[in-house]
CSV table of C-alpha atoms and ligand atoms in Angstrom, one decimal:
chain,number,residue,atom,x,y,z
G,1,UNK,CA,-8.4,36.9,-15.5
G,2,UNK,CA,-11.6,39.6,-16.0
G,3,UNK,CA,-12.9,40.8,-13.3
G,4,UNK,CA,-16.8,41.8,-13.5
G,5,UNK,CA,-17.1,45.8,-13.0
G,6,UNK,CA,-19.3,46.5,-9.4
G,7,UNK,CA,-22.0,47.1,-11.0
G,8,UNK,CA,-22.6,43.3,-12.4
G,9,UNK,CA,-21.9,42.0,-8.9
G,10,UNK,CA,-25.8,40.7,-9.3
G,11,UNK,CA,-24.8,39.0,-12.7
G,12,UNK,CA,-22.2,37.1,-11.3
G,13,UNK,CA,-24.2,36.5,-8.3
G,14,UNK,CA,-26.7,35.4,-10.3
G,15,UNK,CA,-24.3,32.8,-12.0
G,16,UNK,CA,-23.4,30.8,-8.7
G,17,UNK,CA,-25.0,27.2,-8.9
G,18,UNK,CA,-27.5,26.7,-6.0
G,19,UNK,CA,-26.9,30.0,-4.2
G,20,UNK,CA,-29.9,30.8,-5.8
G,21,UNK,CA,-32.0,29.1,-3.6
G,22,UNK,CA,-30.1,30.6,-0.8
G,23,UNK,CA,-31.1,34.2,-2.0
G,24,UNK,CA,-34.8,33.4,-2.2
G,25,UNK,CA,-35.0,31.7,1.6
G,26,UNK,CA,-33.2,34.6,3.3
G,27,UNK,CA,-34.5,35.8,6.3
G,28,UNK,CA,-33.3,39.2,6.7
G,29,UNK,CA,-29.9,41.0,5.2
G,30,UNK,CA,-26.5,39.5,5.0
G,31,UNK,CA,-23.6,39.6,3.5
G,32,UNK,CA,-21.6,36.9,1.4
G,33,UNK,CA,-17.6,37.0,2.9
G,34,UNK,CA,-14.7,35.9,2.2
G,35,UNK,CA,-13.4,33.6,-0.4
G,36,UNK,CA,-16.3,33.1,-2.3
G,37,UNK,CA,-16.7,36.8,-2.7
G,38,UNK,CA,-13.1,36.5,-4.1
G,39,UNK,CA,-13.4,33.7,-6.7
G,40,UNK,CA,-16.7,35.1,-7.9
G,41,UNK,CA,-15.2,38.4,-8.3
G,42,UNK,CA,-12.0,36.6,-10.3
G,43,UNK,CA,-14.6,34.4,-12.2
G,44,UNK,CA,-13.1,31.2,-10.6
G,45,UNK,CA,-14.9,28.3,-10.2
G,46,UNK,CA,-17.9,28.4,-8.3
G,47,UNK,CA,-18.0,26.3,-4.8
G,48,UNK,CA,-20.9,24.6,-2.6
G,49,UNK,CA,-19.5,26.7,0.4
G,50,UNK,CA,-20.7,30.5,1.3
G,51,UNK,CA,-20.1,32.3,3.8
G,52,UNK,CA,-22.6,34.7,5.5
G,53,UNK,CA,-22.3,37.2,7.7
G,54,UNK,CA,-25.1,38.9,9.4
G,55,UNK,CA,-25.2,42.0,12.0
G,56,UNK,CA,-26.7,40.3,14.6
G,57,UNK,CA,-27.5,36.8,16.2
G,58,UNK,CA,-26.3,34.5,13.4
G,59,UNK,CA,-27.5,31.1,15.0
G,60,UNK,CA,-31.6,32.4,15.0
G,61,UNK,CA,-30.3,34.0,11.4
G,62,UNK,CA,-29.1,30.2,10.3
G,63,UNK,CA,-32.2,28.6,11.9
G,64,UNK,CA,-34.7,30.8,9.8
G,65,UNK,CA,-32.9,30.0,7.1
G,66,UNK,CA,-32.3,26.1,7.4
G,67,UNK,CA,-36.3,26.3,8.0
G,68,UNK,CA,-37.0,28.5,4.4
G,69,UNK,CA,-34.7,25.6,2.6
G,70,UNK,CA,-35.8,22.8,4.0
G,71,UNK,CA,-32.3,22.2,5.3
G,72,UNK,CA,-30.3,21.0,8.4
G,73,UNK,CA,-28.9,23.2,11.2
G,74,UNK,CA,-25.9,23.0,12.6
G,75,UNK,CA,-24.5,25.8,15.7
G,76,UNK,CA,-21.2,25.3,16.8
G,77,UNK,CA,-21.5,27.5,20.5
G,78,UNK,CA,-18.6,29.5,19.5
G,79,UNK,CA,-19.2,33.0,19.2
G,80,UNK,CA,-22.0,33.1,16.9
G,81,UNK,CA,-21.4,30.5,14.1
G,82,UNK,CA,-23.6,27.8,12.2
G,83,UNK,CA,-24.3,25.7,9.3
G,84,UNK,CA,-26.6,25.3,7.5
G,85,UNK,CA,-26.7,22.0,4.7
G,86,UNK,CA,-29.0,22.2,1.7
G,87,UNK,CA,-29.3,20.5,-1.4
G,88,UNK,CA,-27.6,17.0,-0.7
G,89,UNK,CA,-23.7,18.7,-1.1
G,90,UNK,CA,-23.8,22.6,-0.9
G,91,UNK,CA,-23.7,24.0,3.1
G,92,UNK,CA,-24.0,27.9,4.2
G,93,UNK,CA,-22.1,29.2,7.0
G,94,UNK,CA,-23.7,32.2,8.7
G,95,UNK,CA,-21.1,34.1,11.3
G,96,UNK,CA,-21.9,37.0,13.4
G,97,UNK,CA,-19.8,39.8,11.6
G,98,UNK,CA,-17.1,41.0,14.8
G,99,UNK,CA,-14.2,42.4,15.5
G,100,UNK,CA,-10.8,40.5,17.0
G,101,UNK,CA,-8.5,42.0,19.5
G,102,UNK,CA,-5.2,40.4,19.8
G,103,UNK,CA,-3.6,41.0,23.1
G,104,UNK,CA,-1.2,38.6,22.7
G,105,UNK,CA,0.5,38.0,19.2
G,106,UNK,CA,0.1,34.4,18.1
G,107,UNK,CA,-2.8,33.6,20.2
G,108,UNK,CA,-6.3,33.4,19.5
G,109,UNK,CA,-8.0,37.0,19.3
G,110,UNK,CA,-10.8,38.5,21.8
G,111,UNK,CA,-13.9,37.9,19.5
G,112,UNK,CA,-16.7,41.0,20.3
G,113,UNK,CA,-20.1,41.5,17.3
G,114,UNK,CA,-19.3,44.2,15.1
G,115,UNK,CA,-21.6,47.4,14.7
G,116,UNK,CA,-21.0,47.1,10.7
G,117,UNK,CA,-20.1,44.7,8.2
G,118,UNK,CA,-17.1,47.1,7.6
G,119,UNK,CA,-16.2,46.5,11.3
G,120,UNK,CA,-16.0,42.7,10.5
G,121,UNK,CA,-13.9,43.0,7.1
G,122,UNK,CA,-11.5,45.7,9.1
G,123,UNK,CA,-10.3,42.4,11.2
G,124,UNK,CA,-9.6,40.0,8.2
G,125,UNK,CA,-6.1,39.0,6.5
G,126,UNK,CA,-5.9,40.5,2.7
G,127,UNK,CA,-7.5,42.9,1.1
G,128,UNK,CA,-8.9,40.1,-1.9
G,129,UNK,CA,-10.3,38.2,1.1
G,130,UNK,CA,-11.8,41.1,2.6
G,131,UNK,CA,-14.7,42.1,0.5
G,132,UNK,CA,-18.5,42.0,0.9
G,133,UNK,CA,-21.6,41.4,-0.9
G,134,UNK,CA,-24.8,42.9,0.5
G,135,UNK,CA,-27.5,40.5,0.5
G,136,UNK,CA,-30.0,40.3,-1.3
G,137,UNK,CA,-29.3,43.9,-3.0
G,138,UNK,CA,-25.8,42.5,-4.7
G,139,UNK,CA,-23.8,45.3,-3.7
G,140,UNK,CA,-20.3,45.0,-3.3
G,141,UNK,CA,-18.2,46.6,-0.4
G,142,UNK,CA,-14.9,46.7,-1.1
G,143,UNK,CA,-13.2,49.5,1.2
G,144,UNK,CA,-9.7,47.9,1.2
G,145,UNK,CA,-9.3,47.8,-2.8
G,146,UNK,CA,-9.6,43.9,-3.2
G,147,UNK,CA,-10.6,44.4,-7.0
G,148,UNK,CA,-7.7,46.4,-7.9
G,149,UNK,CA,-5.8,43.9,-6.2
G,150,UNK,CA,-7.3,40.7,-7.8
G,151,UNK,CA,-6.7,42.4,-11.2
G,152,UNK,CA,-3.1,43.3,-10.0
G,153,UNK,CA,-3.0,39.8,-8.6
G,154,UNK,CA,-1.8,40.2,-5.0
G,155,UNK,CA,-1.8,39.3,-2.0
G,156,UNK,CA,-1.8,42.4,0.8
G,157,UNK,CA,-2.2,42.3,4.2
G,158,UNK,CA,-4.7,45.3,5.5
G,159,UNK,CA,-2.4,46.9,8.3
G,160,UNK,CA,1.0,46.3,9.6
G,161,UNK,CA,0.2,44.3,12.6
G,162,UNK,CA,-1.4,41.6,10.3
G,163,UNK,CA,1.5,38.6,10.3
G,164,UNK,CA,2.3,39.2,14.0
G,165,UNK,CA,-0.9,39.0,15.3
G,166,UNK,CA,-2.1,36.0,13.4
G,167,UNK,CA,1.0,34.1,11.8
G,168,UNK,CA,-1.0,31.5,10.0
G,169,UNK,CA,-1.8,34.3,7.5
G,170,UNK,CA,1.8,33.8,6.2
G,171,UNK,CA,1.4,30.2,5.5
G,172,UNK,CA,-2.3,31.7,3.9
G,173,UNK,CA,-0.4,33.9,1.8
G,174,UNK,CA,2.0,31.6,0.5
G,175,UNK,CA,-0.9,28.8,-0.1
G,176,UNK,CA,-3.1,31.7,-2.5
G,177,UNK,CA,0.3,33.3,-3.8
G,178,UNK,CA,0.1,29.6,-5.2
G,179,UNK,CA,-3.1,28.5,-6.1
G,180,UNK,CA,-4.0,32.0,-7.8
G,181,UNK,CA,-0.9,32.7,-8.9
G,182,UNK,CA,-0.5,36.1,-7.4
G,183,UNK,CA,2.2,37.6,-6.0
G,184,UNK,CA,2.7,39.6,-2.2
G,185,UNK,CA,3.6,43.2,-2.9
G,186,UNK,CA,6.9,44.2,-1.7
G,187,UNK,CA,5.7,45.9,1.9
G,188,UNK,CA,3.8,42.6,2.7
G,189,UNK,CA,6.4,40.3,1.7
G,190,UNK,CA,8.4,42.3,4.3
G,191,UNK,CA,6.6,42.2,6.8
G,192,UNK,CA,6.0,38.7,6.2
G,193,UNK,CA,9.3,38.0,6.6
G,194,UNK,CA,9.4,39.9,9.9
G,195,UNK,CA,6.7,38.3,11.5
G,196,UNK,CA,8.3,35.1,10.6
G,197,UNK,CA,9.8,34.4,14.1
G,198,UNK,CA,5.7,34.7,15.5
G,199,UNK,CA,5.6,31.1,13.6
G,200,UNK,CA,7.4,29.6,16.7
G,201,UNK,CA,4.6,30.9,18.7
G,202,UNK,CA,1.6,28.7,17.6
G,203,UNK,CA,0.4,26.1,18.8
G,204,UNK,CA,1.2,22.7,17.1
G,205,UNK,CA,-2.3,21.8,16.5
G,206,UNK,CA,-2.6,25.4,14.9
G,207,UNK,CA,0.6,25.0,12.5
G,208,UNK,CA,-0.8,21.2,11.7
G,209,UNK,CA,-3.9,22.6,10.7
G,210,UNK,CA,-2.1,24.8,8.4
G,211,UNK,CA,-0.1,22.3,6.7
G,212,UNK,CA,-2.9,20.3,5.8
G,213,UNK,CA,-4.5,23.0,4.6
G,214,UNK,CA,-1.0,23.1,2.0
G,215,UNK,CA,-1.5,19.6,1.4
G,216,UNK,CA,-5.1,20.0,0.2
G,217,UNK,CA,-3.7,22.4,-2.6
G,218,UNK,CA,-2.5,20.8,-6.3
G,219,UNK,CA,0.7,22.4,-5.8
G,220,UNK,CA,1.9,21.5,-1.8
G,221,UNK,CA,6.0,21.7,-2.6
G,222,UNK,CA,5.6,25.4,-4.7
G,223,UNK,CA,3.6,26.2,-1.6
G,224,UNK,CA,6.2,24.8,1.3
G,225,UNK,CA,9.3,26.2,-1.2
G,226,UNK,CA,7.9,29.6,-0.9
G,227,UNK,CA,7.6,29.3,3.1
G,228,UNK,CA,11.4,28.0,3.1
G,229,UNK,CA,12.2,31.1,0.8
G,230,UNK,CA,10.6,33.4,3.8
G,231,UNK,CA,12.4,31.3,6.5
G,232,UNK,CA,9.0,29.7,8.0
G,233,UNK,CA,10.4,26.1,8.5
G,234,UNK,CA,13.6,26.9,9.8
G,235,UNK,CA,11.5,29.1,12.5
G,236,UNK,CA,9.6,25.2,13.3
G,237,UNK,CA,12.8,23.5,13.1
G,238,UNK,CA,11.8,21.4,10.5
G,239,UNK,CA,12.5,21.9,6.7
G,240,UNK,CA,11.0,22.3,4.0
G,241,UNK,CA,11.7,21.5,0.0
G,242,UNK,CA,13.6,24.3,-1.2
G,243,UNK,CA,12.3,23.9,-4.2
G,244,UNK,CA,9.1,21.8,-6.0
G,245,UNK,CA,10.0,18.5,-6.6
G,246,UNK,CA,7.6,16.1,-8.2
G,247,UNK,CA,7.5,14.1,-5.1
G,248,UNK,CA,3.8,15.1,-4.2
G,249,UNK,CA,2.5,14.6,-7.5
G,250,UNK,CA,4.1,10.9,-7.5
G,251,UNK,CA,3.2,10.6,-4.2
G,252,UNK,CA,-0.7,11.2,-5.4
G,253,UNK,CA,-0.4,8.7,-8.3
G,254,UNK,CA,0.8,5.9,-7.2
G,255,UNK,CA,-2.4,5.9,-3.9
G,256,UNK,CA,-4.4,6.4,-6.8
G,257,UNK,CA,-3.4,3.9,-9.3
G,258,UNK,CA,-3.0,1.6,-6.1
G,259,UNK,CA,-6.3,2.2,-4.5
G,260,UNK,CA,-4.2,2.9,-1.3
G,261,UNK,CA,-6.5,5.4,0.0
G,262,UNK,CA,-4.0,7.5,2.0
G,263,UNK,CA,-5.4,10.9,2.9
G,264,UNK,CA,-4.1,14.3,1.0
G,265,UNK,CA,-2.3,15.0,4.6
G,266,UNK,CA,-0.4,11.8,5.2
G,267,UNK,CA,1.0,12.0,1.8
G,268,UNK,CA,1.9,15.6,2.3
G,269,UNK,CA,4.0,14.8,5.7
G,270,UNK,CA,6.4,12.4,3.3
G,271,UNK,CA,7.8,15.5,2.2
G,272,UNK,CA,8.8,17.1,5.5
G,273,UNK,CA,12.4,16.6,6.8
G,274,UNK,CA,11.3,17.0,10.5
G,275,UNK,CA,13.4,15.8,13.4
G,276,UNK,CA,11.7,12.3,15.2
G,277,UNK,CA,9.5,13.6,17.6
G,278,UNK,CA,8.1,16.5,15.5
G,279,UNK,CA,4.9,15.1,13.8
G,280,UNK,CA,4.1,14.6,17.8
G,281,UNK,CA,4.4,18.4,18.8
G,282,UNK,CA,2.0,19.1,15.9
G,283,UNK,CA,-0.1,16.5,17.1
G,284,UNK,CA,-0.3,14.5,14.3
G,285,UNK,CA,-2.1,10.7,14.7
G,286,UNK,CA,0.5,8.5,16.2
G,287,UNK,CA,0.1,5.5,14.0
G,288,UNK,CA,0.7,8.0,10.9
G,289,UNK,CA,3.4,9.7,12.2
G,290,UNK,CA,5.1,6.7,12.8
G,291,UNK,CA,4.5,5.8,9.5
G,292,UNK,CA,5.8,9.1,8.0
G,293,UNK,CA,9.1,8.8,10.4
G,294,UNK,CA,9.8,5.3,9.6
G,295,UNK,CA,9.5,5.5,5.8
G,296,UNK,CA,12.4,8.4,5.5
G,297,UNK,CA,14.5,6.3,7.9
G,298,UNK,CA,13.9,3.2,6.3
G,299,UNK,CA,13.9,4.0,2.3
G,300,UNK,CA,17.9,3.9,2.2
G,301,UNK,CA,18.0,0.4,3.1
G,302,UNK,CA,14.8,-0.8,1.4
G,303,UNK,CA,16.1,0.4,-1.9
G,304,UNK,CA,19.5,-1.5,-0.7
G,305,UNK,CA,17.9,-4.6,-0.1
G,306,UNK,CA,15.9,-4.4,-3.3
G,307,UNK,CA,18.8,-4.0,-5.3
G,308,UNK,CA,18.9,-6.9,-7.7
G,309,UNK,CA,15.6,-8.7,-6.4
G,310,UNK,CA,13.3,-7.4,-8.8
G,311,UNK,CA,13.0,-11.7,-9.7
G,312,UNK,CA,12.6,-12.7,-6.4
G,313,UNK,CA,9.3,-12.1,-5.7
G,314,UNK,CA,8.9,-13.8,-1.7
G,315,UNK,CA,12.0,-11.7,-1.1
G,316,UNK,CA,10.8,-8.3,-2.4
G,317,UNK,CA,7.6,-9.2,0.3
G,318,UNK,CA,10.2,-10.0,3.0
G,319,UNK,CA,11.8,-6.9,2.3
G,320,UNK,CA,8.5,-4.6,2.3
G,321,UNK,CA,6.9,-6.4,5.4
G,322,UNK,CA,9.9,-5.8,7.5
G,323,UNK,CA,9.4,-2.0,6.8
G,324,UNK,CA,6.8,0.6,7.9
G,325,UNK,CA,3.4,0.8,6.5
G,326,UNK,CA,4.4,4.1,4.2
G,327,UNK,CA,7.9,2.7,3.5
G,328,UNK,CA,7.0,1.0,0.2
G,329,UNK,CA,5.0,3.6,-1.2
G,330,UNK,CA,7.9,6.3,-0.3
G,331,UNK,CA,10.5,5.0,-1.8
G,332,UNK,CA,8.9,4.0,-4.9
G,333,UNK,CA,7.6,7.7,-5.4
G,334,UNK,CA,11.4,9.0,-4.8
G,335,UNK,CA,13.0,6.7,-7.5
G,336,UNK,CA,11.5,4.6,-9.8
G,337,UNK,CA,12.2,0.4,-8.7
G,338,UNK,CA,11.2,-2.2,-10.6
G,339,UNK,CA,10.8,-4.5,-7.2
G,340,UNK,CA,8.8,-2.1,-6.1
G,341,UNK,CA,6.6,-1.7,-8.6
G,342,UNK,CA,6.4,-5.6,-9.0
G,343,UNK,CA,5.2,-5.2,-5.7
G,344,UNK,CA,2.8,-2.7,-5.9
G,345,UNK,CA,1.4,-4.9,-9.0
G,346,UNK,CA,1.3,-7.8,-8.3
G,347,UNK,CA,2.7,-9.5,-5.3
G,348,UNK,CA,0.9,-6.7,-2.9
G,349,UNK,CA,-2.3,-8.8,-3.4
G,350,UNK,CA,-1.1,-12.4,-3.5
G,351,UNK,CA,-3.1,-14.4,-1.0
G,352,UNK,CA,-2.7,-18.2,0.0
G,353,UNK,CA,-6.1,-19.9,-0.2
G,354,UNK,CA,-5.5,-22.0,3.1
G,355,UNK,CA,-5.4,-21.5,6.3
G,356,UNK,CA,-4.7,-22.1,9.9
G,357,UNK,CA,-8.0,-24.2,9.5
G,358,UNK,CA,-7.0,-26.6,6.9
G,359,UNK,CA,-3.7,-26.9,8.6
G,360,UNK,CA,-5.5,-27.9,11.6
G,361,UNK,CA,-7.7,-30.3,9.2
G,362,UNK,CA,-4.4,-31.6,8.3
G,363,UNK,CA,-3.5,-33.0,12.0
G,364,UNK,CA,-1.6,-29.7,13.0
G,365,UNK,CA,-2.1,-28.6,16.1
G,366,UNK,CA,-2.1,-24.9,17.4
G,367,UNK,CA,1.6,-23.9,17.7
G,368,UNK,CA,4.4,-21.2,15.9
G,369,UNK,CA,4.7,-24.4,13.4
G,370,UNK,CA,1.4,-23.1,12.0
G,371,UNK,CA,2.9,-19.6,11.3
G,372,UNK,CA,6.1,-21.1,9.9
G,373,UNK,CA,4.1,-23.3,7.5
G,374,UNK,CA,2.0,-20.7,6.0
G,375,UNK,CA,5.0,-18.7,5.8
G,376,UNK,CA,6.7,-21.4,3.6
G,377,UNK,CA,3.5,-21.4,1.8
G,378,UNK,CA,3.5,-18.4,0.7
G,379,UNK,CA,6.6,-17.7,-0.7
G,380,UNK,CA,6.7,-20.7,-2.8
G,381,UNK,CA,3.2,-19.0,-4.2
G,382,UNK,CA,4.9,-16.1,-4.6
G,383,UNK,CA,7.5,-17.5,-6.9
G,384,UNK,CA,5.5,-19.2,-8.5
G,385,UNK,CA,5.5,-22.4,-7.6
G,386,UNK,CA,1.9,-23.0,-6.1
G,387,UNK,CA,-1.0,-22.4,-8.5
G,388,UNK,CA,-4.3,-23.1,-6.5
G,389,UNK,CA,-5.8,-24.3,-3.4
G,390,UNK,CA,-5.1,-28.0,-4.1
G,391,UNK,CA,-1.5,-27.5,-4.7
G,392,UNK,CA,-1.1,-25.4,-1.8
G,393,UNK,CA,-2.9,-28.0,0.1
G,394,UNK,CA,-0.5,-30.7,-1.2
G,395,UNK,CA,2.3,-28.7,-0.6
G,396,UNK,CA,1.1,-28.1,2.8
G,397,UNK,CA,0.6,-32.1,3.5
G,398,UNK,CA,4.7,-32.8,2.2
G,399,UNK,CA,5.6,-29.9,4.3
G,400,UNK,CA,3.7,-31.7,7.4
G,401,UNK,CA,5.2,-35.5,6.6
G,402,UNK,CA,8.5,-33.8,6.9
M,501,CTP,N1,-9.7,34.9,7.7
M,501,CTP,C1,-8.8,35.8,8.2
M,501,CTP,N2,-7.7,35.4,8.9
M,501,CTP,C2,-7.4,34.1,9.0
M,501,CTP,C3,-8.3,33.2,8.5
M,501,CTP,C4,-9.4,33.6,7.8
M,501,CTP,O1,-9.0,37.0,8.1
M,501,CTP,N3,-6.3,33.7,9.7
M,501,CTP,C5,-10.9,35.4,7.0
M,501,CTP,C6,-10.6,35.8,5.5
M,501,CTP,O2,-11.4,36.9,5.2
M,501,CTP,C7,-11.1,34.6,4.8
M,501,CTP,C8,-12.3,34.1,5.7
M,501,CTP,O3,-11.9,34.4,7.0
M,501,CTP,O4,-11.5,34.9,3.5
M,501,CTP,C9,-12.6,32.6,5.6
M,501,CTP,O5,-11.5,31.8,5.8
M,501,CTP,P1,-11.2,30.5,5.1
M,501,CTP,O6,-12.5,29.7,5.1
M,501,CTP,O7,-10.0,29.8,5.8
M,501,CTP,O8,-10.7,30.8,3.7
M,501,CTP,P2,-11.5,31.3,2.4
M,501,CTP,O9,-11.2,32.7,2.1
M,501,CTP,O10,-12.9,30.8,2.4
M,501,CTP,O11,-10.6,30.6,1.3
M,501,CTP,P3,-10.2,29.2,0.9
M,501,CTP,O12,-11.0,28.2,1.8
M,501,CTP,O13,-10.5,29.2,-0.5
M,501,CTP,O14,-8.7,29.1,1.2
């Protein structure tokens, strides 16, 4: 990685797709925060995200500046935060810079505006997260040695207190340790470690939040072996891979080459070993939790019904439909099945071309004998043995004279 000296800050400034536009519409001084300060300063990627901070009302800040750019405001009524969207997919969010007071460890912090931008970056997690960019002058403020620390490539906490008072920066750490490939130095490793009880603390919705953050990142199971290596699931009684599998990554594949659709999230929970229950404390969506629990109960004895079947295509659907929604799809990413797959290719999407309507066309009336007759259908159709909605209609005629 190169780092751009201070002095180039405009350069690289310069060099972030449609901030541009942001530059030329702003209202007064600001300051870019946060992460994009950080990639830009590490020459990563530009994003459509920035973060502003302003000394001083925010929300009139962002309405100014939604007005200069011909964009769409957004306030949120929390202490002093808004959103501004330009340019069909980039957005701005402007904060009042302030400073947080915990007075209870793992709780939210008393929010009060800051007198300075310094003030503001005083209160925020590592020192790479915690530099500025005066706006529109391009200077960069970086009090708490974030450069030297990008270039070392680590992650350090600003003061001591940091874990305890906000434990969802250990699960931050462990999620840019990862994505940057950077390391915590020794001390904040320790303390890391030491805050680690402060994990029990938060709230469920709080500790979700921060696993789907995880799950958002191309490497989930590096990130979730690291927090087992600092003890952070044991502390939610739940583990955690001790080490990267490739379960994620087949996980992702096979939604994608299946057009499943499954959210990042849902396929990240597949690789928690929580206890039944647990996906509910965190508040996760019932119907997918109950997904998630069913598929590592079930996957034992849907691989050992499968066993053998992979040419007996109406069973392999028996065996799949008596499962959970997720079942399939998990135990085909932890083991390769040629069932499964046969399923996931080709008799996933099998479809009889009648219906309770041409049944009733047929003389049947509506009763459970319906249900049982489509059923028959469709397995012969899934073993081949019906080609078409006139054979299936035949079929369905014989199966009515009997
Ligand atoms: N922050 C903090 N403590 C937290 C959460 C956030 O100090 N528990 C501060 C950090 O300065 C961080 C900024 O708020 O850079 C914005 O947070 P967030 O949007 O979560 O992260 P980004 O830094 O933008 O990074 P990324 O989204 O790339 O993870």
């Amino acid at each position: 990685m190169t780092l751009g000296p201070a002095a180039n800050v405009g350069r690289e400034l310069a060099g972030l797709e449609r901030f541009g536009q942001v530059l030329e519409a702003l209202p007064g001084p600001a300051y870019l925060v946060g992460g994009t300060v950080r990639d830009l300063m590490s020459r990563r990627p530009p994003r459509y995200d920035f973060d502003l901070a302003v000394v001083g009302d925010a929300e009139r800040f962002a309405g100014h500046l939604a007005a200069r750019l011909g964009g769409t405001l957004t306030t949120y009524g929390q202490f002093g935060t808004a959103r501004v969207d330009y340019d069909d997919r980039a957005h701005v969010d402007v904060a009042t810079a302030r400073t947080e007071t915990y007075t209870e460890p793992a709780a939210l912090p008393d929010v009060a505006p800051a007198d300075s931008i310094e003030e503001d970056l005083a209160r925020r997690d590592f020192t790479i997260n915690a530099m500025a960019i005066s706006l529109p002058d391009a200077r960069l403020i970086d009090r708490f040695d974030g450069i030297a620390h990008l270039r070392d490539r680590l992650v350090r906490v600003l003061h001591e207190a940091s874990f305890v008072e906000d434990p969802t920066r250990i699960f931050r750490a462990a999620r840019y340790e990862t994505r940057l490939d950077f390391r915590m130095d020794p001390k904040t490793e320790t303390l890391a470690m030491l805050a680690a009880p402060g994990v029990a603390q938060l709230s469920g919705a709080r500790v979700r939040e921060e696993l789907f953050a995880i799950f958002e990142e191309d490497e989930p199971e590096r990130i979730l072996a690291r927090l087992h290596e600092l003890g952070i699931d044991a502390q939610l009684d739940v583990e955690f891979p001790a080490a990267p599998t490739d379960l994620q990554q087949r996980l992702r594949g096979l939604n994608e080459a299946y057009s499943l659709g499954l959210p990042r999230a849902h396929l990240g929970l597949l690789s928690i070993r929580a206890p039944e229950g647990w996906l509910d404390d965190i508040k996760v969506n019932r119907r997918i939790a109950d997904g998630v629990e069913a598929a590592r109960r079930e996957e034992p004895f849907l691989r050992s019904a499968l066993t053998g079947r992979a040419d007996a295509p109406a069973e392999i659907v028996e065996a799949v439909e008596r499962t959970g929604p997720d079942t399939a799809l998990y135990t085909l990413a932890r083991r390769e099945d040629s069932a499964l797959r046969r399923y996931f290719e080709q008799l996933r999407g099998v479809r009889l071309e009648v219906d309770g309507d041409d049944l009733r066309a047929l003389g049947l009336e509506e009763s459970p004998r319906v249900g049982e007759v489509l059923g028959e259908l469709r397995r012969r159709k899934l073993n081949g043995e019906l080609a078409g909605r006139a054979e299936e209609l035949a079929a369905a005629r014989e199966l009515l004279a009997e």
